[in-house]
Amino acid sequence: MLDGEAIDWDKEGVAESEVREGMQRLARVIGKRGETTETKAAPSPEAPPLPPPPPPPRPSDDRFIGDFRLVRKLGEGGMGVVYEAEQQHPRRPVALKVIRGGAHVSPDTLKLFQREAQTLARLRHPGIAALYETGATEEGLHFFAMELVRGSTLTAWLGQRPAGPLTPHEVKLRLSIFKKICDAVAYAHQKGVIHRDLKPANVLIPKPTAGSSMQDEVPDVKVLDFGLARITDSDVQATTYVTEMGKIRGTLPYMSPEQVRGNPDEIDLRTDVYALGVMLYEMMTGALPYDLSKAQIPEAVRIICEQAPKSISASFTGTRHLDADVITIAGKCLEKETSRRYQSAAALGDDIQRYLSDQTILARPPSAVYQLRKLAARHKGVFAFAATVFVLVTALAVTMTIQAVRIAKERDRANQEAETARQVSEFLEGLFKVSDPSEARGNEITAREILDAGAERIDRELKDQPKTRARLLGTMGETFVSLGLAKRADELLQGSLRANADSFGPDSVEYAGALVALGQSQSARGAYRDATALARQALSITERRIVVDDTRRLKAKYLLGSSLLFAGDVDEGTRHLSEGLEAIEASRTPDDRMRIWFLNDLAIAEIGNGRLDEAGRYLERALEFREHVYPNELDPERIMGLGNLADVLFRQGDTARARPMLEQYVRNIKAVYGANHINMANALESLAEVDLKEGRLSEARSHSERSLAVLEHNGLRRSPVVVNFLVTRAQIEEAEGNLAPAEALLREGIEIVIASRGYNSAALLNPIDVLAQLLRRTDRSVEADSMDARAAEIRKKTGQASSLPVGVNTPSSRIKKGDEKR
């Protein structure tokens, strides 16, 4: 203009109303001072003022405020309304804030409005929305235009975060956003501006730019609404707490105690620190430190000024506990005394940054442990390596110590075992001296006499050696079980149980072993319920004391499954037997001897369920293991395997293969056990069944009579194990035409089962079925129908198709258990 150049009144910058008006005034001044102004072509003093450029044409349906076309309303507050607008010169989107009341606005409101514009004019920071222009229309409508931020408020952003407890990553993300808010507020403080209305609704989170993700990046922030701000160097006398109408300006839950008291002299930078503390509390917990939702203003003021805030750690819900540093920072912000708070938003932001970078914060005393923890967090790699080395060295030391203790215990146990074995050896050596002619004095000494003498010497000579006494009593008792001498075996095993309890304690594996041995004896006598109780107790001990499925635990498992099976609890018994077999076969070093036991009794369960083919498969597997483990043909386990398979072949109707096996089985039993051993009763009874089926009634009667005589010899004539023997004998009598004796034998068997096992035992099925057939043969159909109904009821209750094989139940009996060590 001084050079006389033509002015482009539509040029960017010039077109702004205030600039254009100033230039026009300047043109008039230059015209009056043309004689003294050094210009090339100054305007003439008499020239009229330059006219303003004509306004651009506007669509008739648009609404304008000054140079701004309104697009939509963004929001409104107590003092004004904010629109999204488009500035025409220059063309850009803006947020246009228009004061309420138009030309009739009150002086106080206008003062606040002008103060906000004055405040924003001071501030140029990325975290604060920038002011573009202020002005008033010809109608007196005051406005100012500022940076338009597209996004959501912090309140809305928090509501959109993933639901559920806060993860450590989410906590750090929120603290990083809070750090940016603190930086913006700290800048305002440096410019002498106190916000006085900080809250999540006055913070905007801009929409992420293309290619960024709010899940992975810390978003920017924009602090808004400085309508209640105070400029410290020129507004000391103003307060925004109470107007002449008694209305509160600000947001009560975020106001500090000095702010709600209304004394402007107390309000300083630390007032904003308090509000930031409330925001931090809310960002971490989703709640406010005070519940003011139902409180009247006087009560709310009292709560803020006097009541302690709710603990942030109690309100926090996260996948981990809230770090003590964050709790300390929030607590320091919310102190009621301003001197105890952070002295500025910058100090608060510094501590947040120190926490995020794993440094010690200034709000808590720096103890040695605390500083070491922070140092480790900053140097994770080095400390992780050092910690790994430390852990390895410690683990090695602990392992070596444990190994040393274990070796010492094993050494002591081995020494004790060696001493016990020596004492047992000396005892047995002295026991068998009774066979020396000088000791026997010419008499023949039987094995039974030697064992009886030994049992008496145990009580007499080993009273001061409890562990040796416990071992020998158990061994002698199990030997008597193998010999079929159940009564004497029970006496010795009861003594072994007491001795093991005294020597090792009632929760020891030694005591559990004694329980199993006594349970085997009870099972051999048909006392399956007693055996089941002992087995449960033993299994409970071994499961607590033994980590892996070793032989002691498996023996208890086997005894429980077997006893339940023969007591009629087929489902539970089968479950325990199957679990035991699975444990053996899953072992790296499976115990094939124990595997034979489980396969054998699972075959019994399949026989009881009428699945003979499945039973045969179990027994064939068992026989393969028997032949591998026991190469001697006369080994008791090989003998039992032969008898088991022969029994199933007979049940399947293959008598041609079953007879030679059974005959060999009888010969081997006699050679190993003797003619009166209880296993011989089983062998003879099976052979009698084959004879009966093939019509050899004379041989069948002979074998049946001999089998019952063996049971009588062993005191088992009234035991439930005799039932199948009585059924076979009754069938022989019926085949010979002796119907009355046959019926008497069947009813005797039924009475024995009922007396020992009750009215619903599956052992009743075999004698009841045979008796029903006999009754129909003698034209007693009514009684026969009654028997059939009784059998159907038992089958329904027990779930069994037929009676289980009920033979002599010793550790090495036909289709029963086997203890290969006997």
mmCIF file of N, CA, C and O in Angstrom, residues 142-178:
data_model
loop_
_atom_site.group_PDB
_atom_site.id
_atom_site.type_symbol
_atom_site.label_atom_id
_atom_site.label_comp_id
_atom_site.label_asym_id
_atom_site.label_seq_id
_atom_site.Cartn_x
_atom_site.Cartn_y
_atom_site.Cartn_z
ATOM 1 N N HIS A 142 -22.193 -12.444 19.520
ATOM 2 C CA HIS A 142 -20.759 -12.660 19.733
ATOM 3 C C HIS A 142 -20.388 -14.113 19.436
ATOM 4 O O HIS A 142 -21.106 -15.052 19.800
ATOM 5 N N PHE A 143 -19.208 -14.324 18.854
ATOM 6 C CA PHE A 143 -18.773 -15.693 18.507
ATOM 7 C C PHE A 143 -17.258 -15.720 18.467
ATOM 8 O O PHE A 143 -16.588 -14.693 18.423
ATOM 9 N N PHE A 144 -16.729 -16.904 18.493
ATOM 10 C CA PHE A 144 -15.335 -17.104 18.105
ATOM 11 C C PHE A 144 -15.209 -18.469 17.424
ATOM 12 O O PHE A 144 -15.969 -19.407 17.705
ATOM 13 N N ALA A 145 -14.267 -18.519 16.491
ATOM 14 C CA ALA A 145 -14.031 -19.745 15.713
ATOM 15 C C ALA A 145 -12.729 -20.378 16.173
ATOM 16 O O ALA A 145 -11.733 -19.678 16.407
ATOM 17 N N MET A 146 -12.742 -21.737 16.289
ATOM 18 C CA MET A 146 -11.553 -22.448 16.747
ATOM 19 C C MET A 146 -11.385 -23.745 15.944
ATOM 20 O O MET A 146 -12.240 -24.106 15.130
ATOM 21 N N GLU A 147 -10.310 -24.391 16.177
ATOM 22 C CA GLU A 147 -9.961 -25.626 15.475
ATOM 23 C C GLU A 147 -11.066 -26.669 15.654
ATOM 24 O O GLU A 147 -11.530 -26.898 16.773
ATOM 25 N N LEU A 148 -11.492 -27.295 14.554
ATOM 26 C CA LEU A 148 -12.504 -28.353 14.605
ATOM 27 C C LEU A 148 -11.796 -29.698 14.771
ATOM 28 O O LEU A 148 -10.960 -30.079 13.948
ATOM 29 N N VAL A 149 -12.117 -30.390 15.837
ATOM 30 C CA VAL A 149 -11.516 -31.702 16.124
ATOM 31 C C VAL A 149 -12.597 -32.761 15.960
ATOM 32 O O VAL A 149 -13.616 -32.736 16.658
ATOM 33 N N ARG A 150 -12.369 -33.668 15.026
ATOM 34 C CA ARG A 150 -13.337 -34.755 14.805
ATOM 35 C C ARG A 150 -12.906 -35.967 15.631
ATOM 36 O O ARG A 150 -11.803 -36.482 15.447
ATOM 37 N N GLY A 151 -13.764 -36.395 16.492
ATOM 38 C CA GLY A 151 -13.449 -37.542 17.340
ATOM 39 C C GLY A 151 -14.496 -37.698 18.410
ATOM 40 O O GLY A 151 -15.643 -37.259 18.256
ATOM 41 N N SER A 152 -14.124 -38.316 19.517
ATOM 42 C CA SER A 152 -15.064 -38.543 20.614
ATOM 43 C C SER A 152 -14.454 -38.029 21.899
ATOM 44 O O SER A 152 -13.233 -37.902 22.033
ATOM 45 N N THR A 153 -15.310 -37.722 22.837
ATOM 46 C CA THR A 153 -14.814 -37.281 24.134
ATOM 47 C C THR A 153 -14.116 -38.436 24.835
ATOM 48 O O THR A 153 -14.300 -39.607 24.500
ATOM 49 N N LEU A 154 -13.306 -38.092 25.817
ATOM 50 C CA LEU A 154 -12.619 -39.133 26.589
ATOM 51 C C LEU A 154 -13.627 -40.040 27.274
ATOM 52 O O LEU A 154 -13.413 -41.254 27.387
ATOM 53 N N THR A 155 -14.743 -39.500 27.707
ATOM 54 C CA THR A 155 -15.797 -40.315 28.330
ATOM 55 C C THR A 155 -16.293 -41.370 27.358
ATOM 56 O O THR A 155 -16.407 -42.556 27.700
ATOM 57 N N ALA A 156 -16.595 -40.931 26.114
ATOM 58 C CA ALA A 156 -17.088 -41.878 25.110
ATOM 59 C C ALA A 156 -16.008 -42.883 24.735
ATOM 60 O O ALA A 156 -16.282 -44.072 24.539
ATOM 61 N N TRP A 157 -14.766 -42.428 24.632
ATOM 62 C CA TRP A 157 -13.668 -43.332 24.265
ATOM 63 C C TRP A 157 -13.484 -44.426 25.308
ATOM 64 O O TRP A 157 -13.298 -45.595 24.975
ATOM 65 N N LEU A 158 -13.546 -44.055 26.586
ATOM 66 C CA LEU A 158 -13.423 -45.053 27.652
ATOM 67 C C LEU A 158 -14.554 -46.067 27.586
ATOM 68 O O LEU A 158 -14.365 -47.253 27.834
ATOM 69 N N GLY A 159 -15.755 -45.581 27.229
ATOM 70 C CA GLY A 159 -16.897 -46.483 27.130
ATOM 71 C C GLY A 159 -16.790 -47.462 25.983
ATOM 72 O O GLY A 159 -17.465 -48.491 25.974
ATOM 73 N N GLN A 160 -15.957 -47.139 24.974
ATOM 74 C CA GLN A 160 -15.803 -48.021 23.819
ATOM 75 C C GLN A 160 -14.676 -49.031 23.984
ATOM 76 O O GLN A 160 -14.491 -49.884 23.126
ATOM 77 N N ARG A 161 -13.918 -48.955 25.083
ATOM 78 C CA ARG A 161 -12.811 -49.892 25.274
ATOM 79 C C ARG A 161 -13.337 -51.291 25.567
ATOM 80 O O ARG A 161 -14.486 -51.455 26.004
ATOM 81 N N PRO A 162 -12.531 -52.347 25.335
ATOM 82 C CA PRO A 162 -12.990 -53.721 25.593
ATOM 83 C C PRO A 162 -13.452 -53.902 27.029
ATOM 84 O O PRO A 162 -12.826 -53.411 27.972
ATOM 85 N N ALA A 163 -14.584 -54.596 27.168
ATOM 86 C CA ALA A 163 -15.148 -54.829 28.510
ATOM 87 C C ALA A 163 -14.282 -55.822 29.271
ATOM 88 O O ALA A 163 -13.501 -56.567 28.700
ATOM 89 N N GLY A 164 -14.473 -55.856 30.585
ATOM 90 C CA GLY A 164 -13.763 -56.805 31.423
ATOM 91 C C GLY A 164 -12.640 -56.143 32.203
ATOM 92 O O GLY A 164 -12.366 -54.938 32.068
ATOM 93 N N PRO A 165 -11.951 -56.910 33.038
ATOM 94 C CA PRO A 165 -10.858 -56.367 33.851
ATOM 95 C C PRO A 165 -9.759 -55.758 32.980
ATOM 96 O O PRO A 165 -9.465 -56.245 31.890
ATOM 97 N N LEU A 166 -9.151 -54.689 33.480
ATOM 98 C CA LEU A 166 -8.095 -54.012 32.730
ATOM 99 C C LEU A 166 -6.834 -54.864 32.721
ATOM 100 O O LEU A 166 -6.389 -55.353 33.763
ATOM 101 N N THR A 167 -6.265 -55.021 31.552
ATOM 102 C CA THR A 167 -4.991 -55.713 31.418
ATOM 103 C C THR A 167 -3.855 -54.735 31.702
ATOM 104 O O THR A 167 -4.051 -53.510 31.641
ATOM 105 N N PRO A 168 -2.653 -55.208 31.993
ATOM 106 C CA PRO A 168 -1.521 -54.290 32.176
ATOM 107 C C PRO A 168 -1.288 -53.397 30.951
ATOM 108 O O PRO A 168 -0.942 -52.229 31.089
ATOM 109 N N HIS A 169 -1.497 -53.927 29.746
ATOM 110 C CA HIS A 169 -1.341 -53.123 28.536
ATOM 111 C C HIS A 169 -2.364 -51.980 28.501
ATOM 112 O O HIS A 169 -2.029 -50.840 28.155
ATOM 113 N N GLU A 170 -3.610 -52.273 28.863
ATOM 114 C CA GLU A 170 -4.651 -51.248 28.859
ATOM 115 C C GLU A 170 -4.356 -50.177 29.901
ATOM 116 O O GLU A 170 -4.574 -48.978 29.661
ATOM 117 N N VAL A 171 -3.843 -50.584 31.061
ATOM 118 C CA VAL A 171 -3.497 -49.600 32.095
ATOM 119 C C VAL A 171 -2.426 -48.653 31.571
ATOM 120 O O VAL A 171 -2.514 -47.424 31.722
ATOM 121 N N LYS A 172 -1.404 -49.200 30.914
ATOM 122 C CA LYS A 172 -0.326 -48.350 30.392
ATOM 123 C C LYS A 172 -0.826 -47.444 29.271
ATOM 124 O O LYS A 172 -0.390 -46.297 29.143
ATOM 125 N N LEU A 173 -1.742 -47.934 28.440
ATOM 126 C CA LEU A 173 -2.311 -47.103 27.381
ATOM 127 C C LEU A 173 -3.047 -45.907 27.971
ATOM 128 O O LEU A 173 -2.882 -44.758 27.526
ATOM 129 N N ARG A 174 -3.862 -46.159 28.992
ATOM 130 C CA ARG A 174 -4.627 -45.072 29.606
ATOM 131 C C ARG A 174 -3.710 -44.077 30.310
ATOM 132 O O ARG A 174 -3.951 -42.857 30.277
ATOM 133 N N LEU A 175 -2.654 -44.574 30.933
ATOM 134 C CA LEU A 175 -1.707 -43.663 31.585
ATOM 135 C C LEU A 175 -0.967 -42.822 30.550
ATOM 136 O O LEU A 175 -0.651 -41.651 30.798
ATOM 137 N N SER A 176 -0.681 -43.397 29.382
ATOM 138 C CA SER A 176 -0.007 -42.632 28.326
ATOM 139 C C SER A 176 -0.907 -41.509 27.817
ATOM 140 O O SER A 176 -0.428 -40.389 27.546
ATOM 141 N N ILE A 177 -2.203 -41.785 27.683
ATOM 142 C CA ILE A 177 -3.152 -40.726 27.295
ATOM 143 C C ILE A 177 -3.216 -39.658 28.382
ATOM 144 O O ILE A 177 -3.210 -38.446 28.097
ATOM 145 N N PHE A 178 -3.263 -40.112 29.626
ATOM 146 C CA PHE A 178 -3.319 -39.159 30.744
ATOM 147 C C PHE A 178 -2.078 -38.281 30.763
ATOM 148 O O PHE A 178 -2.152 -37.077 31.069
#
